Coordinates of C-alpha atoms in Angstrom, one line a residue:
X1 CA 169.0 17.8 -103.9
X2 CA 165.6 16.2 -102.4
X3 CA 166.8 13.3 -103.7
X4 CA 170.0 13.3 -102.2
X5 CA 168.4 13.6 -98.8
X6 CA 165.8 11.0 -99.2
X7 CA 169.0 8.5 -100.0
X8 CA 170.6 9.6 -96.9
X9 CA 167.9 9.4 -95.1
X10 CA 167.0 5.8 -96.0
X11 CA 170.8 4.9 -95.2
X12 CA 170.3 6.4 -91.5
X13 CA 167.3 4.6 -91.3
X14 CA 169.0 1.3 -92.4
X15 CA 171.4 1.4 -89.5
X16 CA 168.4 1.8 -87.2
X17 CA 166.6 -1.5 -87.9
X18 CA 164.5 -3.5 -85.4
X19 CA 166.5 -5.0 -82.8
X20 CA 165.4 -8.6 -81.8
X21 CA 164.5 -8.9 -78.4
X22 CA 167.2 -11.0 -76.5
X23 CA 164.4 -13.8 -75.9
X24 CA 163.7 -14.5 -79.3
X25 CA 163.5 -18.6 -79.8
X26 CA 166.3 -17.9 -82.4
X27 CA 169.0 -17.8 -79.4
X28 CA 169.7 -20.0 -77.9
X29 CA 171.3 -19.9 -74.3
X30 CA 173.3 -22.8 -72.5
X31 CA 173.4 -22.7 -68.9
X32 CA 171.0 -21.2 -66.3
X33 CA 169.4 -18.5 -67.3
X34 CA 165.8 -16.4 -67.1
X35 CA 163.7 -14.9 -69.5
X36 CA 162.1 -12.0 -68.5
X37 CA 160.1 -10.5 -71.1
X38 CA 162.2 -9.9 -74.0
X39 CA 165.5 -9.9 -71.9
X40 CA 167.1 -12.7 -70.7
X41 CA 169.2 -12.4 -67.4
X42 CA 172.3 -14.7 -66.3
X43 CA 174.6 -15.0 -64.0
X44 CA 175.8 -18.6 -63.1
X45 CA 179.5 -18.8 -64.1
X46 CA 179.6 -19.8 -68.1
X47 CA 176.4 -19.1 -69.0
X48 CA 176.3 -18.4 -72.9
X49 CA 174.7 -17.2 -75.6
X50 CA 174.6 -18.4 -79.0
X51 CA 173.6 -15.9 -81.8
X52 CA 173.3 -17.4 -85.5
X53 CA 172.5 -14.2 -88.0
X54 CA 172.7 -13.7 -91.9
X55 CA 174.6 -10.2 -92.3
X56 CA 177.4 -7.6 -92.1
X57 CA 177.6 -6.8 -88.1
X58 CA 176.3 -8.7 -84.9
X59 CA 175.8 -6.1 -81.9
X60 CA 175.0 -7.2 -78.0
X61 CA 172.8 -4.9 -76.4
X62 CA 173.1 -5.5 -72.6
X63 CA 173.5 -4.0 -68.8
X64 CA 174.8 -5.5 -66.0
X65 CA 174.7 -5.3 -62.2
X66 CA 178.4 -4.9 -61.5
X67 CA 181.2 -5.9 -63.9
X68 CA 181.3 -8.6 -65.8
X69 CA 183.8 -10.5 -68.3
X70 CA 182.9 -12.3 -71.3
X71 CA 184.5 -14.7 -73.3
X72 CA 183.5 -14.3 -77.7
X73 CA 184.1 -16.4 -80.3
X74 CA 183.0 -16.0 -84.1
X75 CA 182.0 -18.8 -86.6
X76 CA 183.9 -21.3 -84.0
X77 CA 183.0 -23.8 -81.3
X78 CA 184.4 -22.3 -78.3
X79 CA 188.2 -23.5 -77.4
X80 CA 190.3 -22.6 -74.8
X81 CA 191.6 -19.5 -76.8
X82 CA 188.8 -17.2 -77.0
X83 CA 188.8 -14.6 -80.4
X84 CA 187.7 -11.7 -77.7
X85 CA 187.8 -11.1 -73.9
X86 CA 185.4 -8.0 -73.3
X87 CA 184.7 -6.2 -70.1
X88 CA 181.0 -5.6 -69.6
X89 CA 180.5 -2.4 -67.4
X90 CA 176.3 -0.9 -66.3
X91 CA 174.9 -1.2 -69.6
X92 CA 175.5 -0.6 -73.6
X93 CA 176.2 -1.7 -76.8
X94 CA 178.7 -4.6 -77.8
X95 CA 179.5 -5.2 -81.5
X96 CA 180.7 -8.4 -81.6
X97 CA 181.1 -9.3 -85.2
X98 CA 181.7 -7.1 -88.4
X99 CA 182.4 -8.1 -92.0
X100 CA 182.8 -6.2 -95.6
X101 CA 180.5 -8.4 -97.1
X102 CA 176.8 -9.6 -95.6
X103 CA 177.2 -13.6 -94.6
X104 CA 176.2 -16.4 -92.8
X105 CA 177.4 -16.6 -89.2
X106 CA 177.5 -17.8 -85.7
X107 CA 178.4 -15.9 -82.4
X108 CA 179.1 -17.7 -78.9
X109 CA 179.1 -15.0 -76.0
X110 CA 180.2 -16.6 -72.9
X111 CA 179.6 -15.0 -69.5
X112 CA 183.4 -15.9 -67.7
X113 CA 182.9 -15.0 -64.2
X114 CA 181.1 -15.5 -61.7
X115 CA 178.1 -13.7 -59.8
X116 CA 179.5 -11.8 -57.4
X117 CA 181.2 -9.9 -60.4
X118 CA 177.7 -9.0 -62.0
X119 CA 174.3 -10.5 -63.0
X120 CA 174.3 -9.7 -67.1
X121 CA 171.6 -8.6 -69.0
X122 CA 170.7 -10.2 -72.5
X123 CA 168.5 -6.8 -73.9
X124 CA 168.7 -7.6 -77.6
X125 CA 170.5 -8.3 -80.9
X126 CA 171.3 -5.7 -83.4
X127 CA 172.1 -6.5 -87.0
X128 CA 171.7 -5.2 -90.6
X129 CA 170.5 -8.7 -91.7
X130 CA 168.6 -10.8 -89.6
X131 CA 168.7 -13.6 -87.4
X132 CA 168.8 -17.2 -88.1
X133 CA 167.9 -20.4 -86.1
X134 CA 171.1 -21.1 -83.7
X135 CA 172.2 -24.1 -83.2
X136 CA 170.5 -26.0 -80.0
X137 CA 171.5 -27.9 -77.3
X138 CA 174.8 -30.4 -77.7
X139 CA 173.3 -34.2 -77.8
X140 CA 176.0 -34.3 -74.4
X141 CA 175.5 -32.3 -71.6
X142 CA 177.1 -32.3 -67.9
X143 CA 176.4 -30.7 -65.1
X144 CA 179.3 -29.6 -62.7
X145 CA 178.3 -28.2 -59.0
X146 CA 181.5 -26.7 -57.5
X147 CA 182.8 -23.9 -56.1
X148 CA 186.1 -21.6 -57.0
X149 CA 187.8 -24.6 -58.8
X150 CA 184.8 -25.1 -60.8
X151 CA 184.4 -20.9 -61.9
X152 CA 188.1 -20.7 -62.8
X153 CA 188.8 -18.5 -60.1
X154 CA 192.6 -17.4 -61.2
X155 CA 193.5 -19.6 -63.7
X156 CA 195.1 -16.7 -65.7
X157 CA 197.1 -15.6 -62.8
X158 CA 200.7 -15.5 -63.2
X159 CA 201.5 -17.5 -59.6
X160 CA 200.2 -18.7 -56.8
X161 CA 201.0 -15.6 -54.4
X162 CA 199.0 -13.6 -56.9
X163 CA 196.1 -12.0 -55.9
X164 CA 192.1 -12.4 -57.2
X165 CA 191.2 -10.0 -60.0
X166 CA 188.5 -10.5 -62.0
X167 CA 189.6 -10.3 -65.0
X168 CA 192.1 -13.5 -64.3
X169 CA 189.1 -15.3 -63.6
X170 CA 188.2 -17.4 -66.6
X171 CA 184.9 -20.3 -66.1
X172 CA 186.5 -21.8 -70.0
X173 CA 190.1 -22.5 -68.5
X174 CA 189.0 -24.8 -65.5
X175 CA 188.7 -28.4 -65.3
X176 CA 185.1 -28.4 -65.9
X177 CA 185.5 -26.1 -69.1
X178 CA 188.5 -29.0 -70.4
X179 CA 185.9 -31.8 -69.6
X180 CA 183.2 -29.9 -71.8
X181 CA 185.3 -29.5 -74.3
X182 CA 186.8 -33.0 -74.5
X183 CA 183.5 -34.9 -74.7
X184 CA 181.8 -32.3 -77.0
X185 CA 179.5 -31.7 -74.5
X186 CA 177.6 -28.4 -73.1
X187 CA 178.5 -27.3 -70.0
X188 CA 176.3 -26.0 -67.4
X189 CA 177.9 -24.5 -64.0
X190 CA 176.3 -24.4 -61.2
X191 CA 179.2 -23.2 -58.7
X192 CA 180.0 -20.1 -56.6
X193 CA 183.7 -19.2 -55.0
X194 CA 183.7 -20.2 -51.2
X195 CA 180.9 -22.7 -51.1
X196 CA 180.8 -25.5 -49.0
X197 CA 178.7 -28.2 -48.4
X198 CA 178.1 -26.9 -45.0
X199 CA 180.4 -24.8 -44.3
X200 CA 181.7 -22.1 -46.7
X201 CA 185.2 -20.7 -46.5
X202 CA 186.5 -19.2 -43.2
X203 CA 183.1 -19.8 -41.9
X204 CA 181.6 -16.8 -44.4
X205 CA 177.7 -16.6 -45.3
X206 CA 177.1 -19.3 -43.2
X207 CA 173.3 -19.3 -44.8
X208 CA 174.1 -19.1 -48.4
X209 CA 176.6 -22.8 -48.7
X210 CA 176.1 -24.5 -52.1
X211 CA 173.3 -26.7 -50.4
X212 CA 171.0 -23.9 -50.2
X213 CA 172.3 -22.3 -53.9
X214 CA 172.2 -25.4 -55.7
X215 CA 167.8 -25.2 -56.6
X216 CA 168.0 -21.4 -57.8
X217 CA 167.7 -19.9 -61.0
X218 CA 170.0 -16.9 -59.9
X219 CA 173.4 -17.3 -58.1
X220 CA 173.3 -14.0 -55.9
X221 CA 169.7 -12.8 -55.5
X222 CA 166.9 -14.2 -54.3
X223 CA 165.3 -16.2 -57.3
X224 CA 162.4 -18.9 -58.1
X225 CA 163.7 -22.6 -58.0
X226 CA 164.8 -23.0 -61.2
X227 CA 162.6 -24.9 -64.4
X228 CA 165.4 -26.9 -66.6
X229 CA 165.6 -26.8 -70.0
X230 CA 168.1 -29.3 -70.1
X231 CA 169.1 -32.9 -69.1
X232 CA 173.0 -33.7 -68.1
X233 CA 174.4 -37.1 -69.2
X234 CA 175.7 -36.8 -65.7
X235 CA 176.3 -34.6 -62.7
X236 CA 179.7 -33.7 -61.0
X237 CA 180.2 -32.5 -57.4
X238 CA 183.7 -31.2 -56.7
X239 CA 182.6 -29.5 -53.0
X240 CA 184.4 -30.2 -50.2
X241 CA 187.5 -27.8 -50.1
X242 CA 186.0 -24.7 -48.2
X243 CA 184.3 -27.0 -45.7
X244 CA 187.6 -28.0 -44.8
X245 CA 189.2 -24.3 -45.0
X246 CA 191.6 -22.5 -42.6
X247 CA 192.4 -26.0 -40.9
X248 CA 188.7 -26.9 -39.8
X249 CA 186.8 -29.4 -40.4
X250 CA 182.6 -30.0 -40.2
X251 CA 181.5 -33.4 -38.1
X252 CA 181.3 -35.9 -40.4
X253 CA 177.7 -37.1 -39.6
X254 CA 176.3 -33.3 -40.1
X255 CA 178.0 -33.1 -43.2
X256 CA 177.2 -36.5 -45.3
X257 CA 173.6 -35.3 -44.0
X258 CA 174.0 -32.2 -46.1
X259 CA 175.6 -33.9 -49.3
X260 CA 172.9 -36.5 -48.8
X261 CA 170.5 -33.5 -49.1
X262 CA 172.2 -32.0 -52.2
X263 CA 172.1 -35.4 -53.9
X264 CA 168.1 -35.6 -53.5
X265 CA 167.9 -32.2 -55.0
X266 CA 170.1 -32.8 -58.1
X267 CA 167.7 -36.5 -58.5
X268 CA 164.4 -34.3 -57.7
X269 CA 165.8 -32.0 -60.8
X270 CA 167.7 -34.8 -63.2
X271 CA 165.6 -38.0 -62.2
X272 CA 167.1 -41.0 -60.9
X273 CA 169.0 -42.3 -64.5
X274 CA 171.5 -39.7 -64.2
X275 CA 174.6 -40.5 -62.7
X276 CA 176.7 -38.3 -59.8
X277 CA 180.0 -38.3 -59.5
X278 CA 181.2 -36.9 -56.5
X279 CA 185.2 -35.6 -56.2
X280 CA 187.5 -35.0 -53.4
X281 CA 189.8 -32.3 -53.8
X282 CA 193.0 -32.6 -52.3
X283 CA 193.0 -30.2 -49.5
X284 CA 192.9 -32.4 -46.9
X285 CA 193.3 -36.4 -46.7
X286 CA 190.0 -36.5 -44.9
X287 CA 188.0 -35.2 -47.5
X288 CA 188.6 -38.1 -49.5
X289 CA 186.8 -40.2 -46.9
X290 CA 183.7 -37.8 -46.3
X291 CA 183.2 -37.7 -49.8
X292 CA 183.7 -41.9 -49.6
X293 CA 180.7 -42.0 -46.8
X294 CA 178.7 -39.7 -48.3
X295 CA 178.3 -41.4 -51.8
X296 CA 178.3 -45.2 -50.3
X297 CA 176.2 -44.0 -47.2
X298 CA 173.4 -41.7 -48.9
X299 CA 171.1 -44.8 -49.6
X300 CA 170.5 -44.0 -53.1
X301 CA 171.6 -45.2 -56.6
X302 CA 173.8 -44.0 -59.1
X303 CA 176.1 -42.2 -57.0
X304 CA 179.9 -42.8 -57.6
X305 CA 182.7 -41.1 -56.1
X306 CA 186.7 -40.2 -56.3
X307 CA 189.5 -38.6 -55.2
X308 CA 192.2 -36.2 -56.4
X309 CA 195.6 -36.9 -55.0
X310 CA 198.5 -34.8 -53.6
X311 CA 200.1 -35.7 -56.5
X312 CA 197.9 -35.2 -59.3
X313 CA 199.5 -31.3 -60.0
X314 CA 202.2 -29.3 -58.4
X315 CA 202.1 -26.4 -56.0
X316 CA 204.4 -24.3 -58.1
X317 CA 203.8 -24.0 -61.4
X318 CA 200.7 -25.8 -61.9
X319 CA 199.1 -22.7 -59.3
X320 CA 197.5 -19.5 -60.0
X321 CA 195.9 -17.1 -58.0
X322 CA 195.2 -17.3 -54.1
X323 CA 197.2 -21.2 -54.0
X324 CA 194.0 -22.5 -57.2
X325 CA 195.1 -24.6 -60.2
X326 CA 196.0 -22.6 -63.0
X327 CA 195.6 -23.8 -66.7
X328 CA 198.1 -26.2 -66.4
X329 CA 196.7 -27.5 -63.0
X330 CA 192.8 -27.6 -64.0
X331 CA 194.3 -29.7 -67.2
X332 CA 195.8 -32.4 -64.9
X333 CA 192.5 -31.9 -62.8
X334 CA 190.9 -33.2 -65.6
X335 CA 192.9 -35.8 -66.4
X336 CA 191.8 -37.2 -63.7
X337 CA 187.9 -36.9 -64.1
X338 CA 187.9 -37.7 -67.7
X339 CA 188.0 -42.0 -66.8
X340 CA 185.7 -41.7 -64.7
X341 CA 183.3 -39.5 -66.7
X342 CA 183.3 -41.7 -69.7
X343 CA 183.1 -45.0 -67.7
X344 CA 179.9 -43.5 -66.4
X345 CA 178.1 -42.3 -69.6
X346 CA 179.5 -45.2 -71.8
X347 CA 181.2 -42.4 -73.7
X348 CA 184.3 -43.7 -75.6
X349 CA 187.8 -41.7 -74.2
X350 CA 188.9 -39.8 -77.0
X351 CA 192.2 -39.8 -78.4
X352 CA 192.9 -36.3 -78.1
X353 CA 194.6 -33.7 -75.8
X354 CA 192.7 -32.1 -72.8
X355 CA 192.8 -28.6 -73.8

């Protein structure tokens, strides 16, 4: 009998290993993120972790200011299907993989919206096996700076007079998601819903436009300019649309000031070797030719710039919530980009479908 309840002792015991603290050097974590202590907090659109372990089960433990949405894949680069789509509430315990027999394998947890919908916290790991080294950084990373079009806002929304929900939201279904994926490159998003270059959407937050954002560690809370741990190939500015929101417009000379501004910051982060590619939208005609002055006007080199046309996706289907591209529009947005990109880097264009 004492035996008996030694074994099952030593089986309870087993499922209550050591976690490993969420900062271990073992994760690795694409994106923006900060490392505080032995948690590691995120909540730039698309931030991700990537867990690597030798085992049976993978569980997340983790809180969260509000509610977040994350994206999970298992033994798989990331696609545009993802293998789970969780809902992230206060705090708790996420198993993310489980298998009959112990094994190697690798986790990708993806953070799909944006800030305003919570700042998640990376607490720790929890396995039966242990962790292994994950795989680091892609040898191709880019940088996108945008706003709604750039977080996905409704891209799984069934129409264009549908309304914003969260959990239609999705950072790995936009343009800048397609692009990652296209070039086998990393993706790091640094891009909030409503931002402007100087002006955000209906006039809203008038202190808090992308301009001011762009230097920070954290999206929604006051945070130290952030440190990178990462270089981008290149750098792509799709701004412009809330500036020119609810049929107004900024002057052109305070605005190409601002840009200017924005570009110094990204070269004070990057250096001067990385190219910027700044897009138009098309929202308005004009903003084709702001976007014209401010690249050829700022004074400094390596900046490039284009435009999307009216015609580059419909306004029926190609629309999800709130009048945004859906999956279908942010593919065609792409399309467009994806020239441009690879002239830029001296990538090749590959020969396969944006997806």
């Amino acid at each position: 009998m004492k035996r008996i309840i030694l074994f099952l002792a030593l089986l309870l015991a087993g499922w209550q290993l050591p976690a490993q603290n969420a900062n271990s050097p073992l994760v690795t974590y694409i994106g923006r993120t900060f490392r505080d202590g032995t948690a590691v907090q995120a909540d730039w659109s698309g931030a991700m972790a990537i867990v690597r372990f030798q085992g049976r089960f993978l569980e997340m433990e983790y809180a969260n200011s509000a509610v977040t949405w994350v994206n999970v894949w298992v033994d798989r680069e990331p696609d545009e299907k993802a293998d789970a789509i969780v809902k992230l509430e206060a705090e708790g315990r996420l198993e993310l993989a489980r298998f009959k027999k112990a094994g190697e394998h690798t986790v990708y947890v993806q953070k799909r919206t944006e800030g305003d919908q919570g700042c998640l916290v990376f607490k720790a790991f929890h396995t039966d096996g242990t962790l292994l080294q994950a795989r680091p950084w892609k040898d191709r990373v880019i940088e996108f700076v945008g706003d709604s079009y750039t977080c996905g806002f409704g891209t799984e929304a069934p129409g264009a007079s549908s309304p914003f929900i969260p959990d239609e939201e999705n950072c790995n279904l936009s343009y800048s998601g397609i692009l990652g994926r296209f070039f086998d490159a990393d993706v790091v998003r640094i891009a909030h819903s409503g931002r402007g270059i100087v002006r955000n959407y209906n006039d809203g937050d008038a202190e808090q436009t992308m301009t001011v954002r762009y230097r920070r560690t954290f999206d929604t809370k006051p945070s130290p300019e952030y440190e990178p741990e990462y270089k981008p190939d290149i750098v792509v500015i799709y701004l412009g649309t809330n500036d020119f929101s609810r049929g107004k417009q900024p002057s052109l000379g305070s605005w190409t000031k601002a840009y200017k501004t924005l570009l110094e910051q990204i070269r004070t982060l990057h250096g001067k070797d990385v190219p910027i590619l700044c897009v138009a939208s098309n929202i308005d005609i004009l903003l084709g030719d702001y976007v014209r002055e401010a690249a050829l006007g700022c004074g400094l080199e390596g900046i490039y710039w284009m435009a999307i046309s009216k015609g580059a996706h419909n306004l029926d289907t190609d629309l999800g919530a709130a009048g945004h591209p859906n999956y279908p529009g942010m593919r065609k947005v792409a399309a467009c980009m994806a020239p441009y990109i690879a002239t830029l880097t001296g990538w090749d264009l590959p020969a396969i479908p944006l997806r």
